[in-house]
Coordinates of C-alpha atoms and ligand atoms in Angstrom, one line a residue:
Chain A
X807 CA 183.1 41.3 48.0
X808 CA 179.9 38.9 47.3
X809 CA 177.8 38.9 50.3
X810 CA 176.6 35.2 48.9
X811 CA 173.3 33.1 50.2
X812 CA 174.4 34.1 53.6
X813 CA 173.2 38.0 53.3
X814 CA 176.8 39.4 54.6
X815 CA 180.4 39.5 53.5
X816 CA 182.2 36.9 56.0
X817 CA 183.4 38.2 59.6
X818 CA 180.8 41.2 59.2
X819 CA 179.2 41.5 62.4
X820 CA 175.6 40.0 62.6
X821 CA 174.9 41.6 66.0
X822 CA 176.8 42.3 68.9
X823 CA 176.7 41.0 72.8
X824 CA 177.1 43.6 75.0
X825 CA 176.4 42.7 78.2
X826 CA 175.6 39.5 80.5
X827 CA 174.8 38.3 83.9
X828 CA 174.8 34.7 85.2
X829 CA 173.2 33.3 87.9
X830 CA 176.0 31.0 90.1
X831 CA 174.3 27.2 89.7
X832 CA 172.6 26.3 93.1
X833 CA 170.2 24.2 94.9
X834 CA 169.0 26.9 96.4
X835 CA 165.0 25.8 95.3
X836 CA 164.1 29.5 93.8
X837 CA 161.0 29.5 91.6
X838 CA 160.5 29.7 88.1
X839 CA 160.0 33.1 87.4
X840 CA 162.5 34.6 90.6
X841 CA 165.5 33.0 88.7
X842 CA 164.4 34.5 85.6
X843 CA 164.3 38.0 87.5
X844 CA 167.1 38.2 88.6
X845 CA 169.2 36.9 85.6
X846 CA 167.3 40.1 83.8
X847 CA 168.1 42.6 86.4
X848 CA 171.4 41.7 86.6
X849 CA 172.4 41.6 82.7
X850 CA 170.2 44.9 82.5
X851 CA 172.5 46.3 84.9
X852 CA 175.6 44.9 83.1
X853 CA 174.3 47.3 80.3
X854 CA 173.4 50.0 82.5
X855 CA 170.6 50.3 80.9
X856 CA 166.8 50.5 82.1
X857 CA 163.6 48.3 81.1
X858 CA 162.5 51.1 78.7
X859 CA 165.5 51.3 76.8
X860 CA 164.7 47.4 75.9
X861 CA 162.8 47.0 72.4
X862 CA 163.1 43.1 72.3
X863 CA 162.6 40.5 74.4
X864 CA 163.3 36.8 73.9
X865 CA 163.0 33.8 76.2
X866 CA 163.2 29.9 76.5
X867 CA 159.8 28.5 77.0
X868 CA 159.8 25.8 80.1
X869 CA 160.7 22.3 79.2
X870 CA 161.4 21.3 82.3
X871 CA 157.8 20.5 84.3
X872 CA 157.9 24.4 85.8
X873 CA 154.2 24.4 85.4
X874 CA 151.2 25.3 83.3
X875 CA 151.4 28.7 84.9
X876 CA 154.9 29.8 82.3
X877 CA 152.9 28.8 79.7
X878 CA 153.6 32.7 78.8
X879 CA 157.1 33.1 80.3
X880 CA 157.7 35.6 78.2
X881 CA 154.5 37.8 79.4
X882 CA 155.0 37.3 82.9
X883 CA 158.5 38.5 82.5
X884 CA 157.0 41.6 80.3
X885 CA 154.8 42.4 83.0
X886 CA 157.1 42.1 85.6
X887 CA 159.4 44.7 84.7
X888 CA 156.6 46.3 82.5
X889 CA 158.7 46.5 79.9
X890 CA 156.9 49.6 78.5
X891 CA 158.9 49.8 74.0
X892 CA 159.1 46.6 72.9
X893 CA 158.7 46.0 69.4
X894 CA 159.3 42.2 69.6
X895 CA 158.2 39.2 72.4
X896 CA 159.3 36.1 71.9
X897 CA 159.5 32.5 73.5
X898 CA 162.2 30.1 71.8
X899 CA 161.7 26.5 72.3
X900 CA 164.6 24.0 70.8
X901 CA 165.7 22.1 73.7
X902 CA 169.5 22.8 74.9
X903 CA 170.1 24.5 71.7
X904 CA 167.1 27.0 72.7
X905 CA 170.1 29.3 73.6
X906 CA 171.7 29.7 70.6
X907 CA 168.2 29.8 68.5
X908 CA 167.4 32.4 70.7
X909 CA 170.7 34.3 69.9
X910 CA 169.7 33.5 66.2
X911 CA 166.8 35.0 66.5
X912 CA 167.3 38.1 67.9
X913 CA 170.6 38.8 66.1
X914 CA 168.6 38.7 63.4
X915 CA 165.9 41.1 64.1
X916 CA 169.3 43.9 64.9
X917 CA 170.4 42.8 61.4
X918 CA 167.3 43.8 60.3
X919 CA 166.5 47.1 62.3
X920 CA 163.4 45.4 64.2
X921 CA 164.8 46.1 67.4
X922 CA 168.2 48.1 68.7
X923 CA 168.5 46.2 72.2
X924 CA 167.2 43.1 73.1
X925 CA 167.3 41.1 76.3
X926 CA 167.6 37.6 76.1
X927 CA 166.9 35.3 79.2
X928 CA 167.0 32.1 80.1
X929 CA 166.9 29.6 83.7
X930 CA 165.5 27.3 84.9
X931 CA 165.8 23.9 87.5
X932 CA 166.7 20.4 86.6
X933 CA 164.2 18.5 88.5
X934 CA 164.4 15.1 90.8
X935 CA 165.7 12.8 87.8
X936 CA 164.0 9.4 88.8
X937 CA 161.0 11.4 91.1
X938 CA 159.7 12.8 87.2
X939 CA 161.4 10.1 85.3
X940 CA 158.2 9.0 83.1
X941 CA 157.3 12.9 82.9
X942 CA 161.2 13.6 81.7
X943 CA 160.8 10.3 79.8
X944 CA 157.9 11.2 78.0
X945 CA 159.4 14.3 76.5
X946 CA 162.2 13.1 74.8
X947 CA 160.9 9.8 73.6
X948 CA 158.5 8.5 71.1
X949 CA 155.9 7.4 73.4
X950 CA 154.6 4.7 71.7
X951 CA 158.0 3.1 70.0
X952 CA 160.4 4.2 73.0
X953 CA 159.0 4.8 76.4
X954 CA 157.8 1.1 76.7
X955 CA 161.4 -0.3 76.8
X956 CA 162.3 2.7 79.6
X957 CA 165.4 3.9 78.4
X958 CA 166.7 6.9 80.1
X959 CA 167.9 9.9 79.4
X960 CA 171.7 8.2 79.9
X961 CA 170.0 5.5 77.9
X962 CA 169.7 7.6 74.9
X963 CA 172.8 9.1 74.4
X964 CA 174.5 6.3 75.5
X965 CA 173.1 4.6 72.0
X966 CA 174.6 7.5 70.0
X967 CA 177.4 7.5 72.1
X968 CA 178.3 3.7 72.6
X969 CA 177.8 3.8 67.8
X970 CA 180.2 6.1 68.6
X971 CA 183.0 4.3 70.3
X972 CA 182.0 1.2 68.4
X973 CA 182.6 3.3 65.1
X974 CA 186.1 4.4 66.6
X975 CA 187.5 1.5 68.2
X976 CA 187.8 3.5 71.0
X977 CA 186.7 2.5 74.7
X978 CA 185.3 4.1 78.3
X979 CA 188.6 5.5 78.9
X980 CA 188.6 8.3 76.0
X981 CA 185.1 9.4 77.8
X982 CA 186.5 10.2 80.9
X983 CA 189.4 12.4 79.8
X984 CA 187.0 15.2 78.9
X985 CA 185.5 14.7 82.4
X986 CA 188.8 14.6 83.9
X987 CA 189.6 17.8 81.8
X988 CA 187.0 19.9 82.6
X989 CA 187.1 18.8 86.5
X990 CA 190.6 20.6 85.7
X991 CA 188.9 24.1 84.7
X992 CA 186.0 23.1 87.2
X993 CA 188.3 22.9 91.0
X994 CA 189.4 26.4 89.6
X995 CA 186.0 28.2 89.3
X996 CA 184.7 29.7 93.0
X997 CA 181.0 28.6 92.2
X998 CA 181.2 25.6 89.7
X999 CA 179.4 22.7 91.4
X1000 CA 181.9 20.0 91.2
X1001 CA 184.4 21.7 92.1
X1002 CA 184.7 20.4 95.7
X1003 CA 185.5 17.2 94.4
X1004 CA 188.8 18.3 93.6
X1005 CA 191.2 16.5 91.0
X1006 CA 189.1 13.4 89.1
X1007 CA 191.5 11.1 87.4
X1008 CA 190.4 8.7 85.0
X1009 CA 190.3 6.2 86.8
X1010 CA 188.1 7.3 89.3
X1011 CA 185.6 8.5 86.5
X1012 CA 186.1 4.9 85.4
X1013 CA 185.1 3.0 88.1
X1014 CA 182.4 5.5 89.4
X1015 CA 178.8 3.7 89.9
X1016 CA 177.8 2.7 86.4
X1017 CA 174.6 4.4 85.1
X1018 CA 173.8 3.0 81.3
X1019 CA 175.6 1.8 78.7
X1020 CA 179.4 3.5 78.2
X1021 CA 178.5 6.5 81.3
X1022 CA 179.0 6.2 85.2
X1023 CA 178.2 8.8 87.4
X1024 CA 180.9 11.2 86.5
X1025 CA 180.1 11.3 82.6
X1026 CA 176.5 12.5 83.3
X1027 CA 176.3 16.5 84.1
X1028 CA 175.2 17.8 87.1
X1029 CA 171.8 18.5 87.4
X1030 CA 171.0 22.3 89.6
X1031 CA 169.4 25.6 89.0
X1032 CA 170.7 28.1 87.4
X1033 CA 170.8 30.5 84.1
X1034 CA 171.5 34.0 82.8
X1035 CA 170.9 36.8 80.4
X1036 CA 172.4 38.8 78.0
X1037 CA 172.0 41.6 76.1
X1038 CA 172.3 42.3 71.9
X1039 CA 172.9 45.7 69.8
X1040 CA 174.1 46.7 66.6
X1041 CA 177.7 46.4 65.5
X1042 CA 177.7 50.0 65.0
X1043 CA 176.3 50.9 68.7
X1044 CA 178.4 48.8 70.6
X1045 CA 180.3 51.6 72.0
X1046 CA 177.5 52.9 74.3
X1047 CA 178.0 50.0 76.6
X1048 CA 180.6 49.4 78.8
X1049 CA 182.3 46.6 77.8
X1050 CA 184.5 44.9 75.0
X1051 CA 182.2 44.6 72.3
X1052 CA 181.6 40.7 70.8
X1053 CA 180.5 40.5 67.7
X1054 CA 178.3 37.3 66.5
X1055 CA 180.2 36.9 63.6
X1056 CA 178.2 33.4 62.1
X1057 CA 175.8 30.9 63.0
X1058 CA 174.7 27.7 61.8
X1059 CA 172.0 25.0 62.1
X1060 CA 170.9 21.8 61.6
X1061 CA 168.6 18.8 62.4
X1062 CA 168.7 15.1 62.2
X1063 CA 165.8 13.8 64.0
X1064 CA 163.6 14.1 66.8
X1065 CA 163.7 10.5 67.8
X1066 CA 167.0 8.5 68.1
X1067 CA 165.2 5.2 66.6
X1068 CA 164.6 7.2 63.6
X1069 CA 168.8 8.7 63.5
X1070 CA 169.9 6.4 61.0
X1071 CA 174.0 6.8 61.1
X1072 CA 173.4 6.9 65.3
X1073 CA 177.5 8.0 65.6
X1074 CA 177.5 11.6 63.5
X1075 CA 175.2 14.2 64.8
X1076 CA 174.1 17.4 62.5
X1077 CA 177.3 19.2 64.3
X1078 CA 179.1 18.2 60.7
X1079 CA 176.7 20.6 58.7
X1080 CA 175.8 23.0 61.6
X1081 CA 179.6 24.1 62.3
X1082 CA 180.1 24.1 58.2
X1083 CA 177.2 26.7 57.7
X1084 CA 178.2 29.1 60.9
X1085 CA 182.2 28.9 59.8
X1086 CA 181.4 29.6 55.9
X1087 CA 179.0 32.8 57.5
X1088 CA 182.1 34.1 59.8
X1089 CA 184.6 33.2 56.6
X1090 CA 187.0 31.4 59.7
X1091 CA 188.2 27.9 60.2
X1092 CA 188.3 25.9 63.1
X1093 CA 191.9 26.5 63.2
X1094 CA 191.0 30.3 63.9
X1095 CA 189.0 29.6 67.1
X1096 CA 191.0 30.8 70.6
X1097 CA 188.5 28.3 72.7
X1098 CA 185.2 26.4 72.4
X1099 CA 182.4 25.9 74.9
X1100 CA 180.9 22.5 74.1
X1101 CA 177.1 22.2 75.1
X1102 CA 178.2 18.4 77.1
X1103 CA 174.8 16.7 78.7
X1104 CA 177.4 13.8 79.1
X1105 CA 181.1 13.3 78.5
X1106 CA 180.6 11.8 74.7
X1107 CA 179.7 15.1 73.2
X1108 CA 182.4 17.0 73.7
X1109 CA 184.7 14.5 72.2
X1110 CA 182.0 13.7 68.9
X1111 CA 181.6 17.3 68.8
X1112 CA 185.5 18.2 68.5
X1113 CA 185.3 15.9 65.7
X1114 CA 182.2 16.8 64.2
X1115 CA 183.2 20.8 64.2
X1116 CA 186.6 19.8 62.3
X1117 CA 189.3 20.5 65.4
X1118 CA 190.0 16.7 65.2
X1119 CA 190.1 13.7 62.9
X1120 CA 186.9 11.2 63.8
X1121 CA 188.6 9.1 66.6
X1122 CA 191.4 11.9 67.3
X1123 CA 189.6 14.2 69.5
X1124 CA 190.6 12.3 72.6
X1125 CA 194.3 12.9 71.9
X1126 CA 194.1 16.7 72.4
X1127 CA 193.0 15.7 75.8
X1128 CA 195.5 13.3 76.2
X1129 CA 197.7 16.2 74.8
X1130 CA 196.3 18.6 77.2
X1131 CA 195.2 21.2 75.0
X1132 CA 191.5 21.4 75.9
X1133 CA 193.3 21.9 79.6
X1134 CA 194.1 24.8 80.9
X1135 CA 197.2 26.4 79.8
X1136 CA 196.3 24.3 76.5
X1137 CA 196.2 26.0 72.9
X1138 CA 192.5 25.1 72.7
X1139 CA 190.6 25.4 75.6
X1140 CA 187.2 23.7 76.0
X1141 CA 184.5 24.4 78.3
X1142 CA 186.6 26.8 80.4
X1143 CA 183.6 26.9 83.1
X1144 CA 183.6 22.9 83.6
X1145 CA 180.7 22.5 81.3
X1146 CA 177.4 21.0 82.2
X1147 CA 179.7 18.1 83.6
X1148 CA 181.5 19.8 86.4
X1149 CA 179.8 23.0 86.6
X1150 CA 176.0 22.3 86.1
X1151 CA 172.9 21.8 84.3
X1152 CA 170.3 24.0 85.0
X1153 CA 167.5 22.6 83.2
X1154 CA 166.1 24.2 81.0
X1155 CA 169.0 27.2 81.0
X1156 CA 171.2 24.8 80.3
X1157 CA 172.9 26.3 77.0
X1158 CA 172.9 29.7 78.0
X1159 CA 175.5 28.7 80.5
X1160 CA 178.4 28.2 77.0
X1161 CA 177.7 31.3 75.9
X1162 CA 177.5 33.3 78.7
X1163 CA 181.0 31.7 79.7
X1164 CA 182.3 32.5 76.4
X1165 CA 181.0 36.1 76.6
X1166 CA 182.7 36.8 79.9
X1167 CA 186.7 35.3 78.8
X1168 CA 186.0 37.4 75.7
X1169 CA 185.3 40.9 77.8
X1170 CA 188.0 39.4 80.1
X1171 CA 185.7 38.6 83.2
X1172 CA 186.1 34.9 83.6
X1173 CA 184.7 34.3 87.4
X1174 CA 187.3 31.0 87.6
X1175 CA 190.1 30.6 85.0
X1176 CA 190.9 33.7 82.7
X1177 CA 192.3 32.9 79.0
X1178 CA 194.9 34.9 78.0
X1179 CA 193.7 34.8 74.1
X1180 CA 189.7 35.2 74.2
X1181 CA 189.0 37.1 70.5
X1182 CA 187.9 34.4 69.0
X1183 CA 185.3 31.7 70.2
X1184 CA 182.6 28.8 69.1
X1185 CA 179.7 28.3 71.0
X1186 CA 178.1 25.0 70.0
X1187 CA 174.9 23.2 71.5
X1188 CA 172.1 20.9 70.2
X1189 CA 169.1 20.5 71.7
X1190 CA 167.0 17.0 73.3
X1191 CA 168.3 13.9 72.3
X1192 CA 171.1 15.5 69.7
X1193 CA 168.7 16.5 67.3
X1194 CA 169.2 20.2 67.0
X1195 CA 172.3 21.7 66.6
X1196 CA 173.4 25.1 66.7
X1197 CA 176.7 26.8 66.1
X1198 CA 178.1 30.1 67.0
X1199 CA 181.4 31.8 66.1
X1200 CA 181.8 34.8 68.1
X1201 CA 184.5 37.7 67.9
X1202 CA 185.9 40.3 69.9
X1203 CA 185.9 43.9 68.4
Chain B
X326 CA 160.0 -15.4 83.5
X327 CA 159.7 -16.7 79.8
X328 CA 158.9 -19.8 78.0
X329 CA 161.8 -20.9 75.5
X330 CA 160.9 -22.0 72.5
X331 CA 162.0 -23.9 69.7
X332 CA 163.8 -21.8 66.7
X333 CA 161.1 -20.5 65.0
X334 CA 158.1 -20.5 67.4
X335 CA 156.5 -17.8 68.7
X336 CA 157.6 -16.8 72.2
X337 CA 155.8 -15.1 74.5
X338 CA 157.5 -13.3 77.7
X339 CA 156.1 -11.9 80.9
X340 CA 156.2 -9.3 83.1
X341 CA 158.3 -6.9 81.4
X342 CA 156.4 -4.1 80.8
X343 CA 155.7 -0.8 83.3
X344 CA 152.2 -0.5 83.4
X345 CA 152.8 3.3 83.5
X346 CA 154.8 3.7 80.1
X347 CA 152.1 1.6 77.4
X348 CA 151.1 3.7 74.8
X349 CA 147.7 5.2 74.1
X350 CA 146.6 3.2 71.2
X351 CA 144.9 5.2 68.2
X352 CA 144.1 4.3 65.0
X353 CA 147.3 4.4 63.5
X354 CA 149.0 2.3 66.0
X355 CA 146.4 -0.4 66.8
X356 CA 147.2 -2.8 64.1
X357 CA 151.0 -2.8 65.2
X358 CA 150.0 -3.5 69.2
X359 CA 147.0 -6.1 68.3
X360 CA 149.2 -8.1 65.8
X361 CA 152.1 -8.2 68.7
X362 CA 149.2 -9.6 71.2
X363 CA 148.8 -12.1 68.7
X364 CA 152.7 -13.1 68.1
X365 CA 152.6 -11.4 64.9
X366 CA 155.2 -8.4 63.7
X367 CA 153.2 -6.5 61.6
X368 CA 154.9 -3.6 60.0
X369 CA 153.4 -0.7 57.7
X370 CA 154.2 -0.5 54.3
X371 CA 154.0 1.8 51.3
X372 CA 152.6 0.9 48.4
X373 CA 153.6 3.6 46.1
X374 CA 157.1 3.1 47.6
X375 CA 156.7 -0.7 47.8
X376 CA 158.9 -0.9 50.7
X377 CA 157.8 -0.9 54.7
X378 CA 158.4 2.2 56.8
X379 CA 158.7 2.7 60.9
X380 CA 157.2 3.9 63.1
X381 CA 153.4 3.4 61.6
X382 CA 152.5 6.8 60.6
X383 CA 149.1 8.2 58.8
X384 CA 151.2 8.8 55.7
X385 CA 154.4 7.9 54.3
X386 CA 157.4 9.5 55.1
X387 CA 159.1 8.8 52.1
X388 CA 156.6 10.2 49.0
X389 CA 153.8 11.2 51.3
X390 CA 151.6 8.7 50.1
X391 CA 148.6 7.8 52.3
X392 CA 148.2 4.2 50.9
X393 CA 149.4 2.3 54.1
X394 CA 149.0 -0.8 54.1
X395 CA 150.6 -3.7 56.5
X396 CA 152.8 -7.2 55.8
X397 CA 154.3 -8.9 58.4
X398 CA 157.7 -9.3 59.0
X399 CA 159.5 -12.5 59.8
X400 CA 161.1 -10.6 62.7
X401 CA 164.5 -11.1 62.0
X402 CA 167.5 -8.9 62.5
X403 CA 170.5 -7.5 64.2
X404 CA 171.7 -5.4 66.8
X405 CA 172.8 -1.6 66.0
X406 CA 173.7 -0.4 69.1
X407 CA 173.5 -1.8 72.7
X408 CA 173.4 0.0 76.3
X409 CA 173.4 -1.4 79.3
X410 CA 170.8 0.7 81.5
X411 CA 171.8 0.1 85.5
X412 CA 170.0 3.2 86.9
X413 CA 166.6 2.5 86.4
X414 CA 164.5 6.2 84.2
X415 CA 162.1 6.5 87.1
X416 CA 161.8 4.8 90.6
X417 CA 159.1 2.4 90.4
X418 CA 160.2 0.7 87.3
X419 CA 158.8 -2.4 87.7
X420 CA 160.9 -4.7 85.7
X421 CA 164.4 -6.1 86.5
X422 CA 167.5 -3.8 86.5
X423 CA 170.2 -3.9 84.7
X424 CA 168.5 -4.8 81.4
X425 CA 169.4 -4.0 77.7
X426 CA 168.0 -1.3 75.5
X427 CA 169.0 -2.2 71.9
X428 CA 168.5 -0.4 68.3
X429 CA 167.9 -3.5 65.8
X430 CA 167.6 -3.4 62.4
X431 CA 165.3 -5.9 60.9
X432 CA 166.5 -8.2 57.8
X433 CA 163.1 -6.3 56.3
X434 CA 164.9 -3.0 56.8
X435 CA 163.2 -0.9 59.3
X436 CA 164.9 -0.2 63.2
X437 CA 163.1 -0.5 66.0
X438 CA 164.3 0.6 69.9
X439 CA 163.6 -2.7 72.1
X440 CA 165.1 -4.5 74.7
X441 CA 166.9 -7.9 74.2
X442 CA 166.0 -10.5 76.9
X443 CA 167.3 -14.1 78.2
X444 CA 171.2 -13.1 77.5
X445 CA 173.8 -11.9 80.0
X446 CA 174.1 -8.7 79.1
X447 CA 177.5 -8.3 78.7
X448 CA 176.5 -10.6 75.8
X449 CA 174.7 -8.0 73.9
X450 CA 176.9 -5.6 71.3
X451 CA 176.7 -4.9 67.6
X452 CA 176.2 -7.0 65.2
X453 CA 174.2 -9.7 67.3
X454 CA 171.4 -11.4 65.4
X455 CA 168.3 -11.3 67.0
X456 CA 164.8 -12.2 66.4
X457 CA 161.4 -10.9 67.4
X458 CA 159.4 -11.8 70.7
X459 CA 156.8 -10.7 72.3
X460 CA 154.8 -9.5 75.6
X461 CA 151.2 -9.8 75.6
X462 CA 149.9 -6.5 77.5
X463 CA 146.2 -6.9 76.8
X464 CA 144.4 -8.7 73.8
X465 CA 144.7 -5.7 71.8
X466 CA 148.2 -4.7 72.8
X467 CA 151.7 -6.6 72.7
X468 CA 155.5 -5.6 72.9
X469 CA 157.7 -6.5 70.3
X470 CA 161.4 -7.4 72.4
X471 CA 163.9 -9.6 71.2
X472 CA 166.0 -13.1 72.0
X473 CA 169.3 -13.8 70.7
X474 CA 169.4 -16.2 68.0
Ligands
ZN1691 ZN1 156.0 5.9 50.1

């Protein structure tokens, strides 16, 4: 079989995740560096393994305002545990797709015998939106052809997502099914944030206080703290640990911009070649996936994203919500956790929080509702204002 | 809060912009803020390429070239996108909420994020022509923002 431009024969396993640990998303007001702690001591005890047996580490680098002090996030976390073998130390800085570069990364450094076990880490806090609003503001926008105008971060992605439902013909009402949907896996998950708001229909996502453009308060996530860890070895060593191993069978990437005034077709995000790349490198199809976890800032991007990864027809994605099968108890669940939207953002962990949900249906530990078919999954999540997308097919061995 | 103006003379508005927010002007951007202080929409353009580019960068985008010069544009264009922003980015925003942020595309080709003012804003959506305005910060700084046509 031709191994290709990718460097493997489809489905062969890049690298393999096994273990995790998440943190449950709080407002608890931990620092910095304790959340980052104790999402590494508890994925290394998911292992069962100790610091020494670590040869790689890899981190998210603050983007969040968490101070000048984790400049070095990943040294302070070295020295912490004083990580004594580690062959590689890394900080990974690409937004909310920071999680999935970070998987790239270091799956790639097992491919290529760099490192047998490396821990990867990521949490953070989303901080007092309109308290750091120029700060956050200042981040994601130009600041000389953007900030003036204040647009916020709603603002923004209601531009990509408003050229969205202008391109469709489709109105407000197709936003709040996902929301409505994932409130549906949300109520059933013990620590998910919204989920003491029980049922949301529609209509009650509809007429929630506006914010910008096409989103009220209900299609924005919920900001908290939060994060996790997880752990990567060779294909061939995934038996030492004790749980199912899964395989990263295929990634992808791509970029469009890094301002939205500069995103010239503002309704089609780089999902389209992302999800093309990572499916070719697994040799699957979207109609092999078992469940997704959508990376879903706000209540748009799971729908564009549905589309963009080829499980809908551009405008369609709204009827497998109005189908049910994103629900639960549906032939393709999405965001089984409640997603950023019902479970929480945590900052800058944010999209660790997809993959870590994926990992624990696939090794059949789901905290709120367990999928009886988990072998397959994508992990999908871009980062800032939808400019970096990656994609992730995962498999269970 | 602004002067109307007849069809095709400048307008100046007021009181817009969050002290807080204005950019740091540098070389590359100080032509684009002075000419908006004066009324003017000056854009950079490419010589090699013969064709303007935004935003004003050192170099081209396109071919790299560094001969960047400036023409002025006659300010013209249409809405890409509108939203509606009701929640204000930070607390102190000094101007009046709700307001529109808009992506126009100008009939000289390049987009620019703004705000369009003097409408309701449920009157602001795709497609709506538009045409350049602007707020004098400072004599060396103004903010291109744009009226319905
Ligand atoms: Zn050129």
């Amino acid at each position: 079989m031709q191994t290709g431009v990718f460097g493997k024969k489809p489905s062969e396993p890049i690298a393999t995740i096994v273990a995790s640990a998440e943190l449950d998303p709080a407002k608890n007001g931990r620092s910095f560096l304790e959340l980052h702690v104790a999402a590494v001591a508890a994925a290394l005890a998911d292992a069962g393994i100790a610091p020494a047996d670590v040869d790689g580490l890899v981190c998210v680098g603050d983007m969040m305002g968490a101070g000048v002090e984790h400049t070095f996030l990943s040294e302070e976390i070295q020295d912490y545990f004083l990580f004594p073998n580690l062959r590689m130390q890394l900080g990974v800085q690409l937004g909310g797709a920071s999680h999935l570069a970070m998987l790239e990364v270091a799956a790639r450094a097992i491919q290529d015998g760099t490192c047998a076990r490396i821990l990867c880490v990521s949490a953070g806090t989303f901080p007092p939106i309109r308290d750091s609003g120029r700060s956050l503001m200042q981040m994601v926008c130009h600041p000389d052809y953007e900030l003036p105008f204040a647009p916020s971060i709603p603002t923004i992605y209601g531009l990509m997502g408003q050229a969205w439902l202008d391109a469709t013909g489709l109105g407000r009402d197709a936003l709040a099914e996902a929301v409505t949907a994932q409130q549906a896996w949300a109520t059933s998950h013990p620590v998910a944030l919204g989920r003491a708001a029980g049922p949301l229909p529609v209509a009650e996502v509809l007429s929630a206080r506006p914010i910008a453009g096409p989103f009220a308060y209900y299609d924005c996530s919920i900001p908290c703290e939060g994060g996790g860890a997880f752990v990567l070895s060779a294909p061939q060593a995934a038996g030492d640990f004790p749980h199912r191993p899964v395989h990263i069978v295929g990634t992808g990437e791509a970029h469009t911009h890094g301002f939205v005034l500069s995103l010239r077709d503002l309704s089609t995000t780089a999902a389209v070649d992302a999800g093309c790349v990572a499916f070719a490198r697994a040799g699957r199809t979207p109609a092999d996936m078992d469940f997704c976890q959508l990376y879903d800032a706000f209540s748009s991007n799971p729908l564009m994203l549905l589309e963009e990864l080829g499980f809908a027809e551009r405008g369609k994605a709204v009827e497998l919500y109005r189908e049910g099968r994103t629900w639960p108890g549906g032939d393709l669940p999405v965001n089984t956790n409640g997603g950023l939207l019902r479970f929480g953002h945590a900052g800058t962990a944010s999209g660790i929080c997809g993959l870590l949900e994926a990992h624990a249906q696939m090794t059949g530990r789901a905290r709120g509702i367990q999928l009886e078919r988990a072998d397959l999954a994508l992990v999908h999540a871009y980062g800032s204002m939808l400019c970096s997308h990656v994609t992730v097919i995962l498999e269970a061995g | 809060m602004s002067d109307r103006a007849e069809e095709g003379a400048t307008v100046f508005l007021h009181d817009l912009a969050d002290a807080g927010a204005l950019p740091r002007l540098t070389e590359v951007n100080r032509p684009f803020y002075a000419a908006a202080a004066r009324g003017e929409l000056l854009l950079p353009w490419c010589t090699q390429c013969a064709a303007f580019f935004f935003y004003p960068r050192s170099l081209c985008p396109r071919c790299l070239s560094n001969e960047v010069d400036w023409r002025l544009s006659n300010g013209y264009g249409h809405v890409v996108v509108a939203v509606v922003v009701h929640r204000p980015p930070w607390n102190d925003l000094s101007r009046p909420c709700p307001y529109v942020v808009v992506i126009v595309e100008l009939e000289d080709g390049p987009r620019l994020l703004s705000t369009v003012e003097n409408i309701p804003i449920e009157e602001v959506h795709a497609g709506l022509l538009v045409r350049a305005v602007f707020e004098r910060v400072s004599d060396e700084q103004g903010l291109v923002r744009f009226l319905p046509r």
